[in-house]
CSV table of C-alpha atoms in Angstrom, one decimal:
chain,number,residue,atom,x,y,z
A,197,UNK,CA,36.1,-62.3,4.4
A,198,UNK,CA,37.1,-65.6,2.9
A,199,UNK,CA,37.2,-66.2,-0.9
A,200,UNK,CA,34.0,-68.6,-0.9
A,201,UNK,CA,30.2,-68.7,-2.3
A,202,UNK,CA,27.7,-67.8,0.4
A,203,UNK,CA,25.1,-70.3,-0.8
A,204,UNK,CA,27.4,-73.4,-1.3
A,205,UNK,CA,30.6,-72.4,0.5
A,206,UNK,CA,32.8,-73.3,-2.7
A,207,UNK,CA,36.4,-72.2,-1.9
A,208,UNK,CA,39.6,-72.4,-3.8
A,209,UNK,CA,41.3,-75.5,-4.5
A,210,UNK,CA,45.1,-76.2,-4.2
A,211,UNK,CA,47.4,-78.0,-6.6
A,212,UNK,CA,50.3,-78.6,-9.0
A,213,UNK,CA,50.8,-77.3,-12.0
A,214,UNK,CA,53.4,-79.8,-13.9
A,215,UNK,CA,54.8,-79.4,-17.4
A,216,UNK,CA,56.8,-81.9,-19.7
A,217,UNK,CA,60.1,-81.7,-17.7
A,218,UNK,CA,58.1,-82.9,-14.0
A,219,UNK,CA,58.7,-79.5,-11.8
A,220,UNK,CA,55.5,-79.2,-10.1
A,221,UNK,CA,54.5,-75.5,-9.1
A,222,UNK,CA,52.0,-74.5,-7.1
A,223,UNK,CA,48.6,-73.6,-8.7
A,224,UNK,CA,45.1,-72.2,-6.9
A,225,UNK,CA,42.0,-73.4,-8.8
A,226,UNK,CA,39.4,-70.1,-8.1
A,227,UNK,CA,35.7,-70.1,-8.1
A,228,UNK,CA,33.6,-67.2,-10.6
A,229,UNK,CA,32.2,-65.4,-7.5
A,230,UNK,CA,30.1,-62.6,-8.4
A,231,UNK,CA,28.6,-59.7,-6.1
A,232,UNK,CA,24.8,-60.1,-6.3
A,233,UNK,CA,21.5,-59.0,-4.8
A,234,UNK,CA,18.9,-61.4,-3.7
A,235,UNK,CA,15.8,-61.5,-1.8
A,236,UNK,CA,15.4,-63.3,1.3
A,237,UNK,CA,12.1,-62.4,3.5
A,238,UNK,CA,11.3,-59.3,1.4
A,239,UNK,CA,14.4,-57.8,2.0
A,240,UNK,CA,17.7,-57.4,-0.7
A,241,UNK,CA,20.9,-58.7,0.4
A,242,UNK,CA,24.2,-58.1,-1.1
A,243,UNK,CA,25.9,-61.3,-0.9
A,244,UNK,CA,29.1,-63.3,-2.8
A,245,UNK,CA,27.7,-66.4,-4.9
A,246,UNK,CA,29.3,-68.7,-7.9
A,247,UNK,CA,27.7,-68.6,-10.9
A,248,UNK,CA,26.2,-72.4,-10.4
A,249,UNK,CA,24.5,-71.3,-7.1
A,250,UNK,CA,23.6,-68.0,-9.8
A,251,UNK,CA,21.8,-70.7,-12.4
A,252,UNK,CA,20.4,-72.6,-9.8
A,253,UNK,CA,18.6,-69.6,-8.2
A,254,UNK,CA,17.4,-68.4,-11.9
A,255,UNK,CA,16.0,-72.2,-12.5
A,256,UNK,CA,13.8,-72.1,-9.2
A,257,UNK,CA,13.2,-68.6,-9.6
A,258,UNK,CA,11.5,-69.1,-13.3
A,259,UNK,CA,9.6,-72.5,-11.9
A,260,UNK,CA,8.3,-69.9,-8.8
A,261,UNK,CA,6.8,-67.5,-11.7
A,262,UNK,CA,5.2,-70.5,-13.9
A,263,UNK,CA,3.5,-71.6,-10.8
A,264,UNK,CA,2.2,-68.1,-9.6
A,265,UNK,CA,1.4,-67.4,-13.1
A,266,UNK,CA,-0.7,-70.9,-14.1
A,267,UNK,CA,-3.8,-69.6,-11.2
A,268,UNK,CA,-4.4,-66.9,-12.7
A,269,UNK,CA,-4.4,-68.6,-16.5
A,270,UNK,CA,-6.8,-71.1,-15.6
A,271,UNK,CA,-8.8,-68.1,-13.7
A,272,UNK,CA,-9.1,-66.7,-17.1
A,273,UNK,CA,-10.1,-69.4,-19.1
């Protein structure tokens, strides 16, 4: 299993580190991957995502629930 976000596919990134004196060694830039559930067509699946895809998903998912919620508001008022 790769070291990537399921949602995006971010991957590690390869470079140099290099100090003051110029001797370059090799660095691996990471992503924050965390283990999370989601839901996708009623069903929870365990799945690897970075924490951007993590926001992202908690943005749309909080627009979703101020949408569902403003019917039944107005069906109130």
């Amino acid at each position: 299993m790769a070291y990537a976000c399921d949602i995006c596919g971010k991957g590690k990134q390869f470079g140099h580190n290099v100090p003051f004196s110029q001797k370059k060694t090799n660095k691996v830039w990471k992503p924050n991957l965390q283990r999370t559930r989601i839901e996708l067509d009623g069903t929870k699946v365990r799945v690897k995502i970075c924490t951007q895809c993590m926001r992202t998903l908690a943005k749309y998912r909080d627009k979703a629930v101020e949408k569902a919620e403003a019917p039944k508001a107005e069906a109130k008022a």
